[in-house]
Amino acid sequence: SAVISQKPSRDICQRGTSLTIQCQVDSQVTMMFWYRQQPGQSLTLIATANQGSEATYESGFVIDKFPISRPNLTFSTLTVSNMSPEDSSIYLCSVAGGLGLEQFFGPGTRLTVL
Amino acid sequence: GESVGLHLPTLSVQEGDNSIINCAYSNSASDYFIWYKQESGKGPQFIIDIRSNMDKRQGQRVTVLLNKTVKHLSLQIAATQPGDSAVYFCAENKNDYKLSFGAGTTVTVRA
C-alpha cells in the first residue's frame, strides 16, 4: 500500500483563523479524499479531491469552508477556514485507485480550535 | 470466545479468545465492504475487505462474513492479542470509493 503523510500532525488554533493541511503520497494515486472524525466519533467524508478541477463536496460541506487543492497525483491540501471550536476534529486524507477498491488512510491531523 | 449478536460500542475479550465484531450496514446497494482498525492517535488501518458477490473471506487471523439478506457484516479475530486492542470500523460503498463508516466498536483485550 502507499505511504501517506500529513502535515501538521496536530495544531492548536485560534477562532477565526484558517489552517491548511497537507497530504503527500509516495506514489501516484487516482483517488484522494478528505474525511473528518469528530472526537469519539466515526469518519465522515468531506470531499473528493480531483486533480486539475474543483473538489466534489458531500452534503453538509462547502468549498468556502473547506477549500481543497490537488495539483498533481501525489499531493492535496485541505484548508479549514474561519475556524470555530466546532471544527475541532481529526482530519484524514485517504487514497484509492489501485488494482482494487482498497482505500488507505493517512495518520491524520488533530486540530483543536480555541 | 466473545461474540455479540448486535452492534455494541465496546467489546472486552480475554487474551487468546476469539472475538466477533458485528456491523449492520444501511444501503442494500452497497457492494464493497472494508474493516479498519484504528489505534489511539493513528489513522485507520486497512484490515480486510469483501465484495458483495462473496459471503466469506479470510486473512491472517481474521475472517469477514457478509450476510446480504439481513445487511450484516462481521469481523472475527482468532486468538485475540493485546495488540488487537483498538477501535474497529466497518465501511461500505457502491463501487465509487466513497466510504460510509459505521459507528465503531472499541475492543479491549484483558490479559
Short mmCIF file of C-alpha atoms in Angstrom, two decimals:
data_model
loop_
_atom_site.label_atom_id
_atom_site.label_comp_id
_atom_site.label_asym_id
_atom_site.label_seq_id
_atom_site.Cartn_x
_atom_site.Cartn_y
_atom_site.Cartn_z
CA SER A 1 0.00 0.00 0.00
CA ALA A 2 1.03 3.64 -0.49
CA VAL A 3 2.82 5.56 2.24
CA ILE A 4 0.76 8.61 3.19
CA SER A 5 1.95 11.53 5.29
CA GLN A 6 0.11 14.54 6.63
CA LYS A 7 1.33 17.89 7.89
CA PRO A 8 0.87 19.14 10.50
CA SER A 9 0.23 16.13 12.70
CA ARG A 10 -1.57 18.36 15.19
CA ASP A 11 -2.25 22.03 15.79
CA ILE A 12 -4.00 24.34 18.20
CA CYS A 13 -5.57 27.35 16.50
CA GLN A 14 -7.49 30.43 17.46
CA ARG A 15 -11.09 31.01 16.49
CA GLY A 16 -11.47 32.86 13.19
CA THR A 17 -8.16 31.75 11.70
CA SER A 18 -7.56 29.20 8.92
CA LEU A 19 -5.33 26.14 8.74
CA THR A 20 -4.08 24.32 5.66
CA ILE A 21 -3.41 20.61 5.99
CA GLN A 22 -1.15 18.84 3.53
CA CYS A 23 -1.37 15.24 2.34
CA GLN A 24 1.55 13.66 0.48
CA VAL A 25 1.60 10.17 -1.06
CA ASP A 26 4.76 8.35 -2.08
CA SER A 27 3.27 7.14 -5.38
CA GLN A 28 0.75 8.39 -7.91
CA VAL A 29 -2.84 7.58 -6.96
CA THR A 30 -6.07 8.01 -8.85
CA MET A 31 -8.34 9.00 -6.00
CA MET A 32 -7.75 11.19 -2.97
CA PHE A 33 -10.31 12.01 -0.32
CA TRP A 34 -10.64 14.09 2.83
CA TYR A 35 -12.53 12.85 5.91
CA ARG A 36 -13.36 14.37 9.27
CA GLN A 37 -13.50 12.45 12.53
CA GLN A 38 -15.05 14.40 15.38
CA PRO A 39 -14.00 13.49 18.93
CA GLY A 40 -15.05 9.95 19.78
CA GLN A 41 -16.97 9.60 16.53
CA SER A 42 -16.74 7.78 13.25
CA LEU A 43 -15.40 9.15 9.98
CA THR A 44 -17.40 11.37 7.62
CA LEU A 45 -16.41 12.07 4.03
CA ILE A 46 -15.87 15.77 3.35
CA ALA A 47 -14.96 15.71 -0.33
CA THR A 48 -13.21 14.02 -3.20
CA ALA A 49 -10.06 15.88 -4.26
CA ASN A 50 -10.00 15.97 -8.06
CA GLN A 51 -6.78 16.61 -9.90
CA GLY A 52 -6.98 19.68 -12.07
CA SER A 53 -10.57 20.51 -11.22
CA GLU A 54 -12.75 21.58 -8.31
CA ALA A 55 -13.27 19.12 -5.50
CA THR A 56 -16.58 17.28 -5.17
CA TYR A 57 -18.17 18.01 -1.80
CA GLU A 58 -20.55 15.84 0.21
CA SER A 59 -23.78 17.12 1.67
CA GLY A 60 -23.13 19.50 4.54
CA PHE A 61 -19.69 20.57 3.37
CA VAL A 62 -18.97 23.61 1.18
CA ILE A 63 -15.98 24.92 -0.70
CA ASP A 64 -15.89 28.25 1.13
CA LYS A 65 -15.39 26.48 4.44
CA PHE A 66 -13.15 23.62 3.23
CA PRO A 67 -11.27 24.67 0.09
CA ILE A 68 -9.29 21.78 -1.39
CA SER A 69 -6.47 21.68 -3.89
CA ARG A 70 -4.98 18.78 -5.80
CA PRO A 71 -2.27 20.00 -8.14
CA ASN A 72 -0.96 16.53 -9.03
CA LEU A 73 -1.44 12.79 -8.41
CA THR A 74 0.58 12.69 -5.19
CA PHE A 75 -0.44 15.80 -3.24
CA SER A 76 -3.53 17.51 -1.87
CA THR A 77 -4.36 20.21 0.65
CA LEU A 78 -7.43 20.86 2.77
CA THR A 79 -7.97 24.27 4.33
CA VAL A 80 -10.27 24.69 7.31
CA SER A 81 -11.40 28.32 7.06
CA ASN A 82 -12.66 30.76 9.65
CA MET A 83 -12.39 28.12 12.33
CA SER A 84 -14.67 27.74 15.34
CA PRO A 85 -14.39 25.28 18.25
CA GLU A 86 -16.87 23.02 16.42
CA ASP A 87 -14.15 22.40 13.82
CA SER A 88 -12.02 20.63 16.42
CA SER A 89 -11.58 17.19 14.87
CA ILE A 90 -9.15 14.80 13.28
CA TYR A 91 -8.83 15.45 9.54
CA LEU A 92 -7.71 12.48 7.46
CA CYS A 93 -6.77 12.07 3.86
CA SER A 94 -7.17 8.76 2.07
CA VAL A 95 -6.11 7.34 -1.26
CA ALA A 96 -7.53 4.71 -3.58
CA GLY A 97 -7.49 3.61 -7.14
CA GLY A 98 -5.01 0.78 -7.26
CA LEU A 99 -5.86 -2.64 -8.59
CA GLY A 100 -8.92 -2.94 -6.36
CA LEU A 101 -11.20 -0.71 -4.31
CA GLU A 102 -8.96 -0.70 -1.24
CA GLN A 103 -8.66 2.70 0.42
CA PHE A 104 -5.81 3.66 2.72
CA PHE A 105 -5.63 6.47 5.24
CA GLY A 106 -3.00 8.90 6.37
CA PRO A 107 -2.13 9.35 10.06
CA GLY A 108 -4.50 12.30 10.47
CA THR A 109 -4.17 15.90 11.61
CA ARG A 110 -5.50 16.61 15.08
CA LEU A 111 -6.96 20.10 15.18
CA THR A 112 -8.05 21.93 18.31
CA VAL A 113 -9.74 25.31 17.94
CA LEU A 114 -9.86 27.55 20.99
CA GLY B 1 -14.71 -16.72 22.62
CA GLU B 2 -16.56 -13.47 22.88
CA SER B 3 -19.32 -12.67 20.42
CA VAL B 4 -22.05 -10.14 20.03
CA GLY B 5 -25.22 -10.58 18.02
CA LEU B 6 -25.92 -6.89 17.75
CA HIS B 7 -23.56 -3.98 17.24
CA LEU B 8 -22.19 -2.89 20.60
CA PRO B 9 -19.90 0.09 21.08
CA THR B 10 -17.49 -1.84 23.30
CA LEU B 11 -16.19 -5.40 23.50
CA SER B 12 -13.98 -6.84 26.25
CA VAL B 13 -12.10 -10.01 25.30
CA GLN B 14 -9.82 -12.35 27.20
CA GLU B 15 -6.41 -12.70 25.59
CA GLY B 16 -6.33 -15.84 23.49
CA ASP B 17 -10.08 -15.96 22.95
CA ASN B 18 -11.76 -15.32 19.62
CA SER B 19 -13.53 -12.01 19.02
CA ILE B 20 -16.52 -11.28 16.85
CA ILE B 21 -17.38 -7.70 15.95
CA ASN B 22 -20.68 -7.02 14.24
CA CYS B 23 -21.80 -4.29 11.90
CA ALA B 24 -25.17 -3.57 10.30
CA TYR B 25 -24.95 -1.61 7.07
CA SER B 26 -27.66 0.60 5.72
CA ASN B 27 -27.51 0.61 1.94
CA SER B 28 -28.72 -2.50 0.14
CA ALA B 29 -26.98 -1.21 -3.00
CA SER B 30 -23.56 -1.32 -1.32
CA ASP B 31 -21.33 -3.87 -2.96
CA TYR B 32 -17.98 -3.45 -1.27
CA PHE B 33 -17.12 -3.54 2.42
CA ILE B 34 -13.95 -2.86 4.41
CA TRP B 35 -12.92 -3.36 8.01
CA TYR B 36 -10.49 -0.87 9.54
CA LYS B 37 -8.58 -0.87 12.81
CA GLN B 38 -7.81 2.46 14.45
CA GLU B 39 -5.36 2.62 17.32
CA SER B 40 -5.23 5.63 19.58
CA GLY B 41 -3.61 8.60 17.88
CA LYS B 42 -3.39 6.92 14.47
CA GLY B 43 -5.30 6.81 11.23
CA PRO B 44 -7.50 3.83 10.29
CA GLN B 45 -5.55 0.80 9.15
CA PHE B 46 -6.97 -1.45 6.41
CA ILE B 47 -7.61 -4.98 7.74
CA ILE B 48 -9.67 -6.88 5.18
CA ASP B 49 -12.30 -6.28 2.54
CA ILE B 50 -15.07 -8.25 0.85
CA ARG B 51 -17.19 -7.76 -2.24
CA SER B 52 -20.91 -8.43 -2.30
CA ASN B 53 -20.51 -11.49 -4.52
CA MET B 54 -18.81 -13.28 -1.62
CA ASP B 55 -20.08 -14.28 1.82
CA LYS B 56 -16.78 -15.06 3.49
CA ARG B 57 -13.17 -14.03 3.17
CA GLN B 58 -10.20 -14.98 5.32
CA GLY B 59 -6.98 -13.20 6.11
CA GLN B 60 -4.27 -13.69 8.66
CA ARG B 61 -6.13 -14.37 11.93
CA VAL B 62 -9.17 -12.52 10.62
CA THR B 63 -12.33 -13.59 8.82
CA VAL B 64 -15.04 -11.36 7.41
CA LEU B 65 -18.57 -12.68 6.93
CA LEU B 66 -21.20 -10.94 4.85
CA ASN B 67 -24.93 -11.62 5.06
CA LYS B 68 -26.64 -9.54 2.40
CA THR B 69 -30.09 -10.80 3.29
CA VAL B 70 -30.03 -9.01 6.64
CA LYS B 71 -27.36 -6.44 5.68
CA HIS B 72 -24.94 -7.67 8.29
CA LEU B 73 -21.17 -7.80 8.33
CA SER B 74 -18.93 -9.36 10.96
CA LEU B 75 -15.21 -9.48 11.68
CA GLN B 76 -13.81 -12.46 13.53
CA ILE B 77 -10.38 -12.23 15.13
CA ALA B 78 -8.80 -15.52 16.15
CA ALA B 79 -6.66 -15.83 19.29
CA THR B 80 -7.03 -12.18 20.25
CA GLN B 81 -3.80 -10.50 21.34
CA PRO B 82 -3.13 -7.31 23.35
CA GLY B 83 -2.09 -5.59 20.12
CA ASP B 84 -5.63 -6.09 18.81
CA SER B 85 -6.95 -3.50 21.28
CA ALA B 86 -8.31 -0.68 19.13
CA VAL B 87 -11.47 0.76 17.63
CA TYR B 88 -12.78 -1.26 14.70
CA PHE B 89 -14.89 0.32 11.95
CA CYS B 90 -16.80 -1.25 9.11
CA ALA B 91 -17.24 0.81 5.94
CA GLU B 92 -19.36 0.32 2.84
CA ASN B 93 -19.53 1.77 -0.65
CA LYS B 94 -21.14 1.27 -4.04
CA ASN B 95 -18.07 0.86 -6.22
CA ASP B 96 -17.49 4.61 -6.20
CA TYR B 97 -14.80 4.74 -3.50
CA LYS B 98 -16.94 6.96 -1.26
CA LEU B 99 -16.90 5.18 2.08
CA SER B 100 -19.72 5.32 4.60
CA PHE B 101 -18.49 4.31 8.05
CA GLY B 102 -20.24 2.53 10.89
CA ALA B 103 -20.17 3.76 14.46
CA GLY B 104 -17.15 1.73 15.56
CA THR B 105 -16.52 -0.88 18.26
CA THR B 106 -13.85 -0.41 20.90
CA VAL B 107 -12.13 -3.73 21.61
CA THR B 108 -10.24 -4.12 24.88
CA VAL B 109 -8.12 -7.23 25.40
CA ARG B 110 -7.79 -8.46 29.00
CA ALA B 111 -4.53 -10.11 29.98
#
